[in-house]
Tab-separated table of C-alpha atoms and ligand atoms in Angstrom:
chain	number	residue	atom	x	y	z
A	1	MET	CA	-55.246	35.542	2.898
A	2	ASN	CA	-52.861	34.744	0.144
A	3	GLN	CA	-50.106	32.393	1.381
A	4	LYS	CA	-46.909	32.496	-0.670
A	5	SER	CA	-43.442	31.038	-0.666
A	6	ILE	CA	-40.652	33.584	-0.436
A	7	LYS	CA	-39.417	32.467	-3.833
A	8	ALA	CA	-42.800	33.327	-5.346
A	9	LEU	CA	-43.008	36.609	-3.438
A	10	LEU	CA	-39.624	37.849	-4.567
A	11	GLY	CA	-40.757	37.467	-8.153
A	12	MET	CA	-43.915	39.537	-7.576
A	13	LYS	CA	-44.665	43.227	-7.991
A	14	ALA	CA	-45.069	45.441	-4.930
A	15	ASP	CA	-48.792	45.946	-5.315
A	16	GLN	CA	-49.911	46.314	-1.691
A	17	GLN	CA	-51.401	42.807	-1.754
A	18	ASP	CA	-52.205	41.166	1.554
A	19	ILE	CA	-49.884	38.208	1.932
A	20	VAL	CA	-49.084	35.487	4.472
A	21	VAL	CA	-45.581	34.084	4.765
A	22	LYS	CA	-44.342	31.330	7.064
A	23	GLY	CA	-40.723	30.626	7.854
A	24	TRP	CA	-37.822	31.010	10.254
A	25	VAL	CA	-36.202	34.204	11.446
A	26	ARG	CA	-32.643	34.592	10.244
A	27	THR	CA	-31.884	38.007	11.742
A	28	LYS	CA	-33.534	40.964	13.385
A	29	ARG	CA	-32.492	44.608	13.518
A	30	GLU	CA	-34.456	46.870	15.770
A	31	SER	CA	-34.891	50.440	16.745
A	32	LYS	CA	-37.329	52.032	19.229
A	33	THR	CA	-40.107	52.525	16.739
A	34	PHE	CA	-39.632	49.928	14.036
A	35	SER	CA	-37.685	46.753	13.262
A	36	PHE	CA	-36.549	44.601	10.368
A	37	LEU	CA	-36.673	40.828	10.164
A	38	GLU	CA	-35.038	38.588	7.617
A	39	ILE	CA	-37.218	35.497	7.096
A	40	ASN	CA	-36.230	32.375	5.228
A	41	ASP	CA	-38.554	29.515	4.287
A	42	GLY	CA	-36.146	27.353	2.285
A	43	SER	CA	-37.935	27.924	-1.029
A	44	CYS	CA	-34.887	29.858	-2.198
A	45	LEU	CA	-31.620	31.204	-0.881
A	46	SER	CA	-32.855	34.776	-0.441
A	47	ASN	CA	-34.562	35.980	2.678
A	48	LEU	CA	-37.666	38.134	2.730
A	49	GLN	CA	-37.290	41.426	4.523
A	50	VAL	CA	-40.164	42.136	6.895
A	51	ILE	CA	-40.647	45.567	8.402
A	52	PHE	CA	-42.851	46.044	11.444
A	53	ASP	CA	-43.500	48.896	13.825
A	54	GLN	CA	-45.301	49.827	17.014
A	55	ASN	CA	-48.676	49.612	15.311
A	56	ILE	CA	-48.648	45.833	15.327
A	57	PRO	CA	-49.921	43.962	18.363
A	58	GLU	CA	-47.298	43.101	20.992
A	59	TYR	CA	-44.488	45.106	19.362
A	60	ALA	CA	-42.254	45.290	22.430
A	61	ASN	CA	-42.751	41.645	23.246
A	62	LEU	CA	-42.058	40.552	19.697
A	63	THR	CA	-38.785	42.417	19.436
A	64	VAL	CA	-37.535	40.379	22.370
A	65	LYS	CA	-38.843	37.010	21.222
A	66	LEU	CA	-38.045	37.135	17.510
A	67	THR	CA	-34.526	35.777	17.730
A	68	THR	CA	-32.654	33.744	15.107
A	69	GLY	CA	-34.357	30.396	14.480
A	70	THR	CA	-37.826	31.370	15.721
A	71	SER	CA	-40.618	30.107	13.472
A	72	VAL	CA	-43.233	32.651	12.490
A	73	LYS	CA	-46.279	33.537	10.481
A	74	VAL	CA	-46.250	37.046	9.086
A	75	GLU	CA	-49.264	38.769	7.591
A	76	GLY	CA	-48.762	41.998	5.767
A	77	ARG	CA	-48.663	44.005	2.573
A	78	LEU	CA	-46.111	43.605	-0.163
A	79	VAL	CA	-44.533	47.003	-0.780
A	80	SER	CA	-41.509	48.172	-2.694
A	81	SER	CA	-38.397	48.262	-0.596
A	82	GLN	CA	-36.611	51.492	0.259
A	83	GLY	CA	-33.315	49.859	1.099
A	84	GLY	CA	-30.959	48.236	-1.370
A	85	GLY	CA	-30.669	44.488	-1.857
A	86	GLN	CA	-34.298	43.624	-2.526
A	87	SER	CA	-37.067	45.083	-4.629
A	88	VAL	CA	-39.980	44.154	-2.361
A	89	GLU	CA	-40.527	43.738	1.340
A	90	LEU	CA	-43.409	42.824	3.573
A	91	GLN	CA	-44.940	45.481	5.786
A	92	ALA	CA	-46.282	43.386	8.646
A	93	THR	CA	-49.733	43.866	10.149
A	94	LEU	CA	-49.471	40.778	12.330
A	95	ILE	CA	-46.662	38.476	13.433
A	96	ALA	CA	-47.476	35.214	15.192
A	97	ILE	CA	-44.837	32.959	16.689
A	98	TYR	CA	-45.070	29.183	16.198
A	99	GLY	CA	-41.981	28.185	18.145
A	100	LEU	CA	-39.259	30.064	19.980
A	101	ALA	CA	-35.534	29.372	19.599
A	102	ASP	CA	-33.688	30.248	22.777
A	103	PRO	CA	-30.669	32.348	21.739
A	104	GLU	CA	-28.734	30.979	24.729
A	105	THR	CA	-28.767	27.474	23.293
A	106	TYR	CA	-29.774	27.616	19.595
A	107	PRO	CA	-26.548	26.593	17.830
A	108	LEU	CA	-27.058	28.482	14.561
A	109	GLN	CA	-26.273	32.091	15.203
A	110	LYS	CA	-25.569	34.759	12.620
A	111	LYS	CA	-21.965	33.930	11.813
A	112	ARG	CA	-20.103	31.460	9.663
A	113	HIS	CA	-19.981	28.010	11.218
A	114	SER	CA	-17.429	25.437	10.127
A	115	PHE	CA	-18.693	22.451	8.129
A	116	GLU	CA	-17.257	20.146	10.808
A	117	PHE	CA	-19.374	21.878	13.437
A	118	LEU	CA	-22.464	21.672	11.230
A	119	ARG	CA	-22.035	17.911	10.745
A	120	ASP	CA	-22.568	17.455	14.454
A	121	ILE	CA	-25.905	19.238	14.199
A	122	ALA	CA	-27.160	17.602	11.003
A	123	HIS	CA	-30.719	18.021	12.326
A	124	LEU	CA	-30.386	21.815	12.130
A	125	ARG	CA	-27.922	22.365	9.307
A	126	PRO	CA	-30.527	22.312	6.494
A	127	ARG	CA	-31.447	25.750	7.887
A	128	THR	CA	-28.095	27.177	6.824
A	129	ASN	CA	-27.526	28.862	3.478
A	130	THR	CA	-24.962	26.323	2.303
A	131	ILE	CA	-26.766	23.121	3.180
A	132	SER	CA	-30.160	24.350	1.994
A	133	ALA	CA	-28.538	25.384	-1.304
A	134	VAL	CA	-26.933	21.932	-1.549
A	135	LEU	CA	-30.310	20.281	-1.012
A	136	ARG	CA	-32.002	22.395	-3.676
A	137	VAL	CA	-29.189	21.645	-6.129
A	138	ARG	CA	-29.440	17.916	-5.285
A	139	ASN	CA	-33.120	18.121	-6.103
A	140	ALA	CA	-32.466	19.831	-9.449
A	141	LEU	CA	-29.717	17.348	-10.328
A	142	SER	CA	-32.068	14.421	-9.649
A	143	MET	CA	-34.618	15.931	-11.995
A	144	ALA	CA	-31.957	16.600	-14.641
A	145	ILE	CA	-30.962	12.930	-14.522
A	146	HIS	CA	-34.522	11.721	-15.010
A	147	HIS	CA	-35.135	14.260	-17.788
A	148	PHE	CA	-32.016	13.197	-19.663
A	149	PHE	CA	-32.925	9.514	-19.688
A	150	GLN	CA	-36.657	9.945	-20.121
A	151	GLU	CA	-36.138	12.225	-23.148
A	152	ARG	CA	-34.080	9.423	-24.702
A	153	GLY	CA	-36.588	6.664	-24.004
A	154	PHE	CA	-34.710	4.908	-21.186
A	155	VAL	CA	-36.909	2.953	-18.771
A	156	TYR	CA	-36.429	3.686	-15.069
A	157	ILE	CA	-35.926	0.364	-13.252
A	158	HIS	CA	-35.995	-0.275	-9.510
A	159	THR	CA	-33.268	-2.741	-8.638
A	160	PRO	CA	-33.212	-4.497	-5.266
A	161	ILE	CA	-31.547	-3.138	-2.140
A	162	ILE	CA	-31.120	-6.565	-0.565
A	163	THR	CA	-29.161	-8.933	-2.754
A	164	SER	CA	-26.983	-12.003	-2.630
A	165	SER	CA	-24.505	-10.883	-5.297
A	166	ASP	CA	-21.471	-8.698	-4.700
A	167	CYS	CA	-21.382	-6.953	-8.066
A	168	GLU	CA	-17.980	-5.338	-7.704
A	169	GLY	CA	-16.466	-8.369	-5.967
A	170	SER	CA	-14.531	-6.182	-3.607
A	171	GLY	CA	-15.978	-7.656	-0.411
A	172	GLU	CA	-17.413	-4.353	0.785
A	173	MET	CA	-20.963	-5.632	1.272
A	174	PHE	CA	-22.861	-4.885	4.453
A	175	GLN	CA	-24.451	-8.095	5.641
A	176	VAL	CA	-28.210	-8.358	6.158
A	177	THR	CA	-29.277	-11.035	8.603
A	178	THR	CA	-31.898	-11.920	11.181
A	179	LEU	CA	-29.724	-14.615	12.769
A	180	PRO	CA	-29.236	-14.034	16.506
A	181	MET	CA	-25.825	-12.423	16.954
A	182	ASP	CA	-25.273	-14.022	20.337
A	183	LYS	CA	-26.175	-17.540	19.142
A	184	VAL	CA	-25.366	-17.921	15.486
A	185	PRO	CA	-26.434	-21.384	14.217
A	186	LEU	CA	-23.495	-23.422	13.017
A	187	ASN	CA	-23.141	-26.334	10.683
A	188	ALA	CA	-19.795	-28.128	10.724
A	189	GLY	CA	-18.200	-25.095	12.330
A	190	LYS	CA	-19.537	-22.622	9.741
A	191	VAL	CA	-22.468	-20.223	9.945
A	192	ASP	CA	-25.597	-22.027	8.764
A	193	TYR	CA	-27.125	-19.487	6.411
A	194	THR	CA	-29.884	-21.882	5.401
A	195	ARG	CA	-31.450	-20.795	8.687
A	196	ASP	CA	-31.120	-17.099	7.906
A	197	PHE	CA	-34.131	-15.055	6.739
A	198	PHE	CA	-33.579	-15.653	3.028
A	199	GLY	CA	-32.047	-19.089	3.414
A	200	LYS	CA	-28.731	-17.763	2.146
A	201	ARG	CA	-26.207	-15.093	2.905
A	202	THR	CA	-27.391	-11.650	1.785
A	203	GLY	CA	-26.278	-8.040	1.981
A	204	LEU	CA	-27.049	-4.487	0.905
A	205	THR	CA	-26.383	-3.861	-2.761
A	206	VAL	CA	-23.125	-2.226	-3.873
A	207	SER	CA	-24.533	-1.608	-7.372
A	208	GLY	CA	-27.739	-2.241	-9.303
A	209	GLN	CA	-25.811	-3.119	-12.444
A	210	LEU	CA	-26.284	-6.891	-12.618
A	211	GLU	CA	-30.048	-6.627	-12.274
A	212	GLY	CA	-29.904	-3.631	-14.613
A	213	GLU	CA	-28.333	-5.861	-17.252
A	214	ILE	CA	-31.217	-8.345	-16.932
A	215	CYS	CA	-33.677	-5.570	-17.723
A	216	ALA	CA	-31.578	-4.003	-20.502
A	217	LEU	CA	-31.505	-7.372	-22.246
A	218	ALA	CA	-35.273	-7.191	-22.433
A	219	LEU	CA	-36.143	-3.495	-22.585
A	220	GLY	CA	-33.153	-2.061	-24.443
A	221	ASP	CA	-32.124	1.070	-22.594
A	222	ILE	CA	-32.739	1.285	-18.860
A	223	TYR	CA	-31.409	3.150	-15.852
A	224	THR	CA	-31.492	2.773	-12.108
A	225	PHE	CA	-31.087	5.578	-9.586
A	226	GLY	CA	-30.979	4.415	-6.032
A	227	PRO	CA	-29.022	4.042	-2.826
A	228	THR	CA	-25.961	1.803	-2.760
A	229	PHE	CA	-23.912	0.690	0.208
A	230	ARG	CA	-20.258	-0.045	0.686
A	231	ALA	CA	-18.509	-0.913	3.902
A	232	GLU	CA	-15.788	1.575	2.997
A	233	HIS	CA	-13.095	1.942	5.553
A	234	SER	CA	-11.394	4.663	3.558
A	235	ASN	CA	-11.949	7.859	5.430
A	236	THR	CA	-11.678	10.371	2.586
A	237	ALA	CA	-13.519	13.465	1.398
A	238	ARG	CA	-15.065	11.478	-1.493
A	239	HIS	CA	-16.210	8.185	0.047
A	240	LEU	CA	-19.458	7.393	1.819
A	241	ALA	CA	-20.768	4.090	3.152
A	242	GLU	CA	-24.214	4.941	1.765
A	243	PHE	CA	-24.401	6.861	-1.475
A	244	TRP	CA	-26.728	7.223	-4.433
A	245	MET	CA	-25.786	5.921	-7.838
A	246	VAL	CA	-27.222	6.447	-11.313
A	247	GLU	CA	-26.663	3.453	-13.560
A	248	PRO	CA	-27.743	3.376	-17.195
A	249	GLU	CA	-27.430	0.059	-19.037
A	250	MET	CA	-27.808	-0.151	-22.796
A	251	ALA	CA	-28.321	-3.153	-25.050
A	252	PHE	CA	-26.655	-3.149	-28.484
A	253	CYS	CA	-24.088	-0.713	-27.192
A	254	ASP	CA	-20.283	-0.840	-27.192
A	255	ILE	CA	-17.651	1.046	-25.231
A	256	ALA	CA	-17.475	3.953	-27.700
A	257	GLN	CA	-21.245	4.508	-27.599
A	258	ASN	CA	-21.108	4.191	-23.828
A	259	MET	CA	-18.582	7.043	-23.753
A	260	ASP	CA	-20.779	9.179	-25.991
A	261	VAL	CA	-23.714	8.737	-23.622
A	262	ALA	CA	-21.602	9.467	-20.525
A	263	GLU	CA	-20.253	12.667	-22.063
A	264	ALA	CA	-23.642	13.892	-23.301
A	265	PHE	CA	-25.146	13.010	-19.910
A	266	LEU	CA	-22.680	15.065	-17.864
A	267	LYS	CA	-22.910	18.027	-20.235
A	268	TYR	CA	-26.698	17.953	-20.100
A	269	ILE	CA	-26.692	17.919	-16.307
A	270	PHE	CA	-24.192	20.799	-16.054
A	271	ALA	CA	-26.176	22.949	-18.471
A	272	TYR	CA	-29.398	22.101	-16.611
A	273	VAL	CA	-28.089	23.138	-13.231
A	274	LEU	CA	-26.603	26.376	-14.587
A	275	GLU	CA	-30.003	27.220	-16.017
A	276	HIS	CA	-32.239	26.068	-13.145
A	277	CYS	CA	-30.190	26.893	-10.042
A	278	GLN	CA	-28.827	30.339	-10.817
A	279	GLU	CA	-29.208	31.805	-7.361
A	280	ASP	CA	-27.729	28.805	-5.543
A	281	MET	CA	-24.912	28.451	-8.077
A	282	ALA	CA	-24.006	32.123	-7.673
A	283	PHE	CA	-23.834	31.466	-3.935
A	284	PHE	CA	-21.440	28.527	-4.341
A	285	ASN	CA	-19.369	30.479	-6.810
A	286	HIS	CA	-19.020	33.321	-4.345
A	287	TRP	CA	-18.601	31.515	-1.029
A	288	VAL	CA	-17.328	28.019	-1.786
A	289	ASP	CA	-15.290	27.940	-4.988
A	290	LYS	CA	-14.844	30.940	-7.244
A	291	THR	CA	-14.306	28.709	-10.287
A	292	VAL	CA	-17.359	26.429	-10.263
A	293	ILE	CA	-19.526	28.306	-12.735
A	294	ARG	CA	-16.655	28.964	-15.119
A	295	THR	CA	-15.643	25.298	-14.956
A	296	LEU	CA	-19.154	24.026	-15.657
A	297	GLU	CA	-19.630	26.436	-18.556
A	298	HIS	CA	-16.270	25.468	-19.998
A	299	ILE	CA	-16.920	21.740	-19.649
A	300	SER	CA	-20.372	21.941	-21.223
A	301	GLN	CA	-18.622	23.152	-24.397
A	302	GLU	CA	-15.363	21.159	-24.448
A	303	LYS	CA	-14.891	17.737	-25.997
A	304	PHE	CA	-13.820	15.322	-23.251
A	305	GLU	CA	-10.374	13.775	-23.701
A	306	ARG	CA	-10.395	10.048	-24.535
A	307	ILE	CA	-7.292	7.996	-23.764
A	308	THR	CA	-6.434	4.430	-22.854
A	309	TYR	CA	-5.028	3.370	-19.518
A	310	THR	CA	-1.731	2.592	-21.264
A	311	GLU	CA	-1.550	6.146	-22.639
A	312	ALA	CA	-2.420	7.521	-19.208
A	313	VAL	CA	0.442	5.585	-17.635
A	314	LYS	CA	2.833	6.991	-20.272
A	315	LYS	CA	1.730	10.542	-19.500
A	316	LEU	CA	2.157	9.962	-15.794
A	317	ALA	CA	5.562	8.361	-16.214
A	318	ALA	CA	6.673	11.411	-18.172
A	319	ALA	CA	5.429	13.820	-15.488
A	320	LYS	CA	7.987	16.121	-13.928
A	321	ILE	CA	6.466	15.824	-10.474
A	322	GLU	CA	6.967	13.206	-7.810
A	323	PHE	CA	3.877	11.160	-6.942
A	324	GLU	CA	3.320	9.585	-3.571
A	325	PHE	CA	2.240	6.318	-5.239
A	326	PRO	CA	4.559	4.977	-7.946
A	327	VAL	CA	3.289	4.722	-11.506
A	328	ALA	CA	3.671	1.468	-13.409
A	329	TRP	CA	1.612	-0.435	-15.943
A	330	GLY	CA	-0.696	-2.760	-14.035
A	331	LYS	CA	-0.977	-0.607	-10.916
A	332	ASP	CA	-4.214	1.174	-10.012
A	333	LEU	CA	-4.426	4.864	-10.790
A	334	GLN	CA	-4.564	6.762	-7.520
A	335	SER	CA	-6.484	9.917	-6.874
A	336	GLU	CA	-3.306	12.022	-7.239
A	337	HIS	CA	-2.730	10.531	-10.714
A	338	GLU	CA	-6.309	11.161	-11.760
A	339	LYS	CA	-6.091	14.763	-10.606
A	340	TYR	CA	-2.801	15.307	-12.395
A	341	LEU	CA	-4.282	14.103	-15.683
A	342	THR	CA	-7.427	16.214	-15.485
A	343	GLU	CA	-5.964	19.324	-13.859
A	344	GLN	CA	-2.447	19.562	-15.264
A	345	VAL	CA	-2.320	17.608	-18.516
A	346	TYR	CA	-5.735	17.995	-20.146
A	347	LYS	CA	-7.470	20.614	-17.990
A	348	LYS	CA	-10.862	19.040	-18.647
A	349	PRO	CA	-12.684	15.744	-18.083
A	350	VAL	CA	-10.766	12.687	-19.220
A	351	MET	CA	-12.230	9.314	-20.172
A	352	ILE	CA	-9.856	6.457	-19.629
A	353	THR	CA	-10.526	3.031	-21.149
A	354	ASP	CA	-8.911	-0.385	-21.425
A	355	TYR	CA	-7.614	-0.954	-17.921
A	356	PRO	CA	-5.649	-4.050	-16.916
A	357	LYS	CA	-8.059	-6.883	-16.182
A	358	THR	CA	-6.448	-7.364	-12.786
A	359	SER	CA	-7.683	-4.035	-11.510
A	360	LYS	CA	-11.295	-4.330	-12.662
A	361	ALA	CA	-14.426	-6.378	-11.922
A	362	PHE	CA	-15.237	-9.796	-13.432
A	363	TYR	CA	-18.025	-8.654	-15.750
A	364	MET	CA	-15.993	-6.386	-18.034
A	365	LYS	CA	-15.425	-7.388	-21.634
A	366	MET	CA	-11.984	-8.802	-22.358
A	367	ASN	CA	-9.972	-7.203	-25.141
A	368	ALA	CA	-8.183	-9.273	-27.804
A	369	ASP	CA	-4.851	-8.765	-25.986
A	370	ASP	CA	-6.226	-10.859	-23.089
A	371	LYS	CA	-4.639	-8.363	-20.707
A	372	THR	CA	-6.982	-5.391	-20.729
A	373	VAL	CA	-10.740	-5.029	-20.378
A	374	ARG	CA	-13.165	-2.517	-21.871
A	375	ALA	CA	-13.488	-0.506	-18.714
A	376	LEU	CA	-14.343	3.179	-18.695
A	377	ASP	CA	-13.576	5.679	-15.970
A	378	VAL	CA	-14.550	9.331	-16.331
A	379	LEU	CA	-12.313	11.666	-14.365
A	380	VAL	CA	-12.987	15.312	-13.612
A	381	PRO	CA	-10.721	18.045	-12.248
A	382	ARG	CA	-10.605	18.402	-8.451
A	383	LEU	CA	-12.350	15.072	-7.765
A	384	GLY	CA	-10.882	12.378	-9.977
A	385	GLU	CA	-13.255	9.499	-10.746
A	386	ILE	CA	-16.895	10.500	-11.062
A	387	ILE	CA	-18.091	7.673	-13.338
A	388	GLY	CA	-17.073	4.022	-13.574
A	389	GLY	CA	-18.412	1.711	-16.257
A	390	SER	CA	-17.620	-0.722	-19.038
A	391	GLU	CA	-18.732	-2.750	-21.972
A	392	ARG	CA	-19.884	-6.065	-20.468
A	393	GLU	CA	-18.549	-9.490	-21.314
A	394	ASN	CA	-21.261	-10.928	-23.550
A	395	ASP	CA	-19.465	-14.139	-24.494
A	396	TYR	CA	-20.514	-17.124	-22.394
A	397	GLU	CA	-17.178	-18.973	-22.424
A	398	GLN	CA	-15.109	-15.867	-21.718
A	399	LEU	CA	-17.329	-14.916	-18.819
A	400	LEU	CA	-17.304	-18.414	-17.364
A	401	ASN	CA	-13.488	-18.504	-17.571
A	402	ARG	CA	-13.228	-15.158	-15.882
A	403	ILE	CA	-15.582	-16.183	-13.071
A	404	LYS	CA	-13.577	-19.366	-12.514
A	405	SER	CA	-10.198	-17.672	-12.662
A	406	LEU	CA	-11.306	-15.243	-9.943
A	407	ASN	CA	-12.352	-18.200	-7.783
A	408	LEU	CA	-15.986	-17.173	-7.876
A	409	ASN	CA	-18.635	-19.875	-7.865
A	410	PRO	CA	-20.339	-20.158	-11.300
A	411	ALA	CA	-23.462	-21.549	-9.614
A	412	ASP	CA	-23.953	-18.186	-7.881
A	413	TYR	CA	-23.957	-16.501	-11.284
A	414	HIS	CA	-26.161	-18.976	-13.166
A	415	TRP	CA	-28.723	-16.347	-14.089
A	416	TYR	CA	-26.020	-13.873	-15.137
A	417	LEU	CA	-24.457	-16.570	-17.321
A	418	ASP	CA	-27.887	-17.411	-18.756
A	419	LEU	CA	-28.082	-13.900	-20.204
A	420	ARG	CA	-25.075	-14.959	-22.309
A	421	ARG	CA	-26.607	-18.300	-23.225
A	422	TYR	CA	-29.906	-16.949	-24.495
A	423	GLY	CA	-30.005	-14.067	-26.931
A	424	SER	CA	-26.800	-12.422	-25.748
A	425	VAL	CA	-26.024	-8.993	-27.216
A	426	PRO	CA	-23.193	-6.488	-26.820
A	427	HIS	CA	-24.161	-4.162	-24.003
A	428	ALA	CA	-22.591	-1.518	-21.841
A	429	GLY	CA	-23.309	0.923	-19.055
A	430	PHE	CA	-21.849	3.005	-16.287
A	431	GLY	CA	-22.419	4.251	-12.768
A	432	LEU	CA	-22.318	7.896	-11.741
A	433	GLY	CA	-21.765	8.565	-8.048
A	434	PHE	CA	-24.512	11.079	-7.296
A	435	GLU	CA	-22.763	12.723	-4.335
A	436	ARG	CA	-19.551	13.113	-6.350
A	437	LEU	CA	-21.655	14.867	-8.961
A	438	VAL	CA	-23.113	17.197	-6.328
A	439	GLN	CA	-19.592	17.869	-5.039
A	440	PHE	CA	-18.318	18.681	-8.488
A	441	VAL	CA	-21.221	20.961	-9.347
A	442	THR	CA	-21.210	22.909	-6.079
A	443	GLY	CA	-17.471	22.956	-5.408
A	444	MET	CA	-18.052	21.532	-1.921
A	445	GLN	CA	-14.874	19.965	-0.575
A	446	ASN	CA	-16.245	17.161	1.544
A	447	ILE	CA	-18.751	14.548	0.415
A	448	ARG	CA	-20.264	14.553	3.927
A	449	ASP	CA	-21.631	18.030	3.215
A	450	VAL	CA	-23.525	17.211	0.027
A	451	ILE	CA	-25.844	14.534	1.470
A	452	PRO	CA	-28.292	15.423	4.241
A	453	PHE	CA	-27.378	12.508	6.514
A	454	PRO	CA	-23.919	11.120	5.723
A	455	ARG	CA	-23.011	7.561	6.700
A	456	THR	CA	-19.306	6.952	7.033
A	457	HIS	CA	-17.125	4.532	8.950
A	458	GLY	CA	-17.890	5.107	12.630
A	459	SER	CA	-20.728	7.524	12.020
A	460	ALA	CA	-24.440	6.980	11.395
A	461	ALA	CA	-26.023	9.656	13.555
A	462	PHE	CA	-29.466	11.101	12.789
B	501	4AD	O1	-16.731	2.501	-10.168
B	501	4AD	P1	-17.855	1.873	-9.397
B	501	4AD	O2	-17.508	0.963	-8.292
B	501	4AD	O3	-18.731	1.141	-10.509
B	501	4AD	C1	-19.787	0.332	-10.293
B	501	4AD	O4	-20.314	0.142	-9.223
B	501	4AD	C2	-20.384	-0.220	-11.553
B	501	4AD	N1	-21.172	-1.421	-11.193
B	501	4AD	C3	-21.207	0.812	-12.230
B	501	4AD	C4	-21.809	0.366	-13.532
B	501	4AD	O5	-21.090	0.110	-14.469
B	501	4AD	N2	-23.129	0.288	-13.607
B	501	4AD	O6	-18.803	3.009	-8.843
B	501	4AD	C5	-19.401	3.942	-9.722
B	501	4AD	C6	-19.261	5.337	-9.168
B	501	4AD	C7	-17.825	5.797	-8.975
B	501	4AD	O7	-17.281	6.287	-10.166
B	501	4AD	C8	-17.998	6.896	-7.941
B	501	4AD	O8	-18.438	8.108	-8.546
B	501	4AD	C9	-19.144	6.369	-7.092
B	501	4AD	O9	-19.826	5.417	-7.862
B	501	4AD	N3	-18.667	5.752	-5.858
B	501	4AD	C10	-18.773	6.300	-4.635
B	501	4AD	N4	-19.292	7.472	-4.241
B	501	4AD	C11	-19.266	7.749	-2.920
B	501	4AD	N5	-18.773	6.927	-1.986
B	501	4AD	C12	-18.258	5.726	-2.334
B	501	4AD	N6	-17.794	4.898	-1.393
B	501	4AD	C13	-18.238	5.371	-3.722
B	501	4AD	N7	-17.813	4.301	-4.409
B	501	4AD	C14	-18.086	4.545	-5.695
B	502	MG	MG1	-14.686	2.685	-10.081
């Protein structure tokens, strides 16, 4: 028989075809002589309605056993539906059960569960409407990212997960070691890393950028898209310890061109998801945030605002509201400031450049004022920072000075400095936090609910 996904079936005509569908029971309604099942197989948000009556084998038995969560195979004919809500339904001739789901203990019953509750059952939550929709949208967003870069000739590079360089220099690296924890070898009172697996201290990457730069300075335009790790202690709705990052890096590119790419990139992705995920997006717009579709449509059209950090500070200083964190030139912009700028002042994405050197990483290009660097942050309403990037320091002496002044060891960066000694070119890039993107697109409040298995401080279950 003809096995179909529910997504395919719902697009078909009711032509009495014999069909096989496999999935999980969402609900059952029964009467003495016939019953309805709603089956979902994850191929789309919609369920397939199955109608079955006393003519099928084991009718009485089935009506008892087919509870929410039971996995089934249904054979039947596709007919047009009498009820509202769907155009076709399956008239079952046979229903076989793969696995029961005891209604006494199965945690997902037909009601709304809180996201907190669902996080504790991350092994079952992909079977809910919200999380399955999130996972389908994640899939579409990943494809949109590859399409965008591939259409423009960028080369997809795989940067290492284990590395010895802390790109952001913020000391948030998870350590990777095979040294025995209960008997760490010492040399003059310090850990002897020469005896560790790699002969030096290593950790999980916080960013693929530095290796991305190596490849951009040979291949032109490249991008990475992989997992990154940060030992984040901040317990917020937008930080994970393991998240995915998309990082393009472009040779012969300055900060202005970098901004153009970032803006075109986000707009492309938003348009893509509106076109390819209509059913799931309608779901988010109805149940999660009634403004998501309107916001994405609006942003795909609008020119992003472009201001400097200094201008941003002026706007914030002039604000009529009281911030929790004080505003002053030289201080980091906090999430409340970022939200104020995007939500109250400009009401659209804002690109902020030229931050004080003290608040940014060592690799960013110094401006002529010797106080600011060519950093770029892209802020969006509701979330704040979604992209962080910069033009890179391409001058050998400047970079060496910067490394020294931050008390970093130039020997550790010899290869990075070499890129500035041999055939150096202006280059720039940025990193998009993939989960922040999923949050923004779906309207989901908490970053833990847009990744199947969140890792946060104190939590790495499943
Ligand atoms: O601003 P960040 O730290 O920039 C970099 O890592 C650069 N090396 C990128 C580059 O230029 N190639 O991080 C980039 C983005 C942030 O804007 C944010 O969206 C996301 O990564 N991000 C996180 N997402 C989830 N959880 C965390 N703990 C995150 N930290 C950063
Ligand atoms: Mg940043």
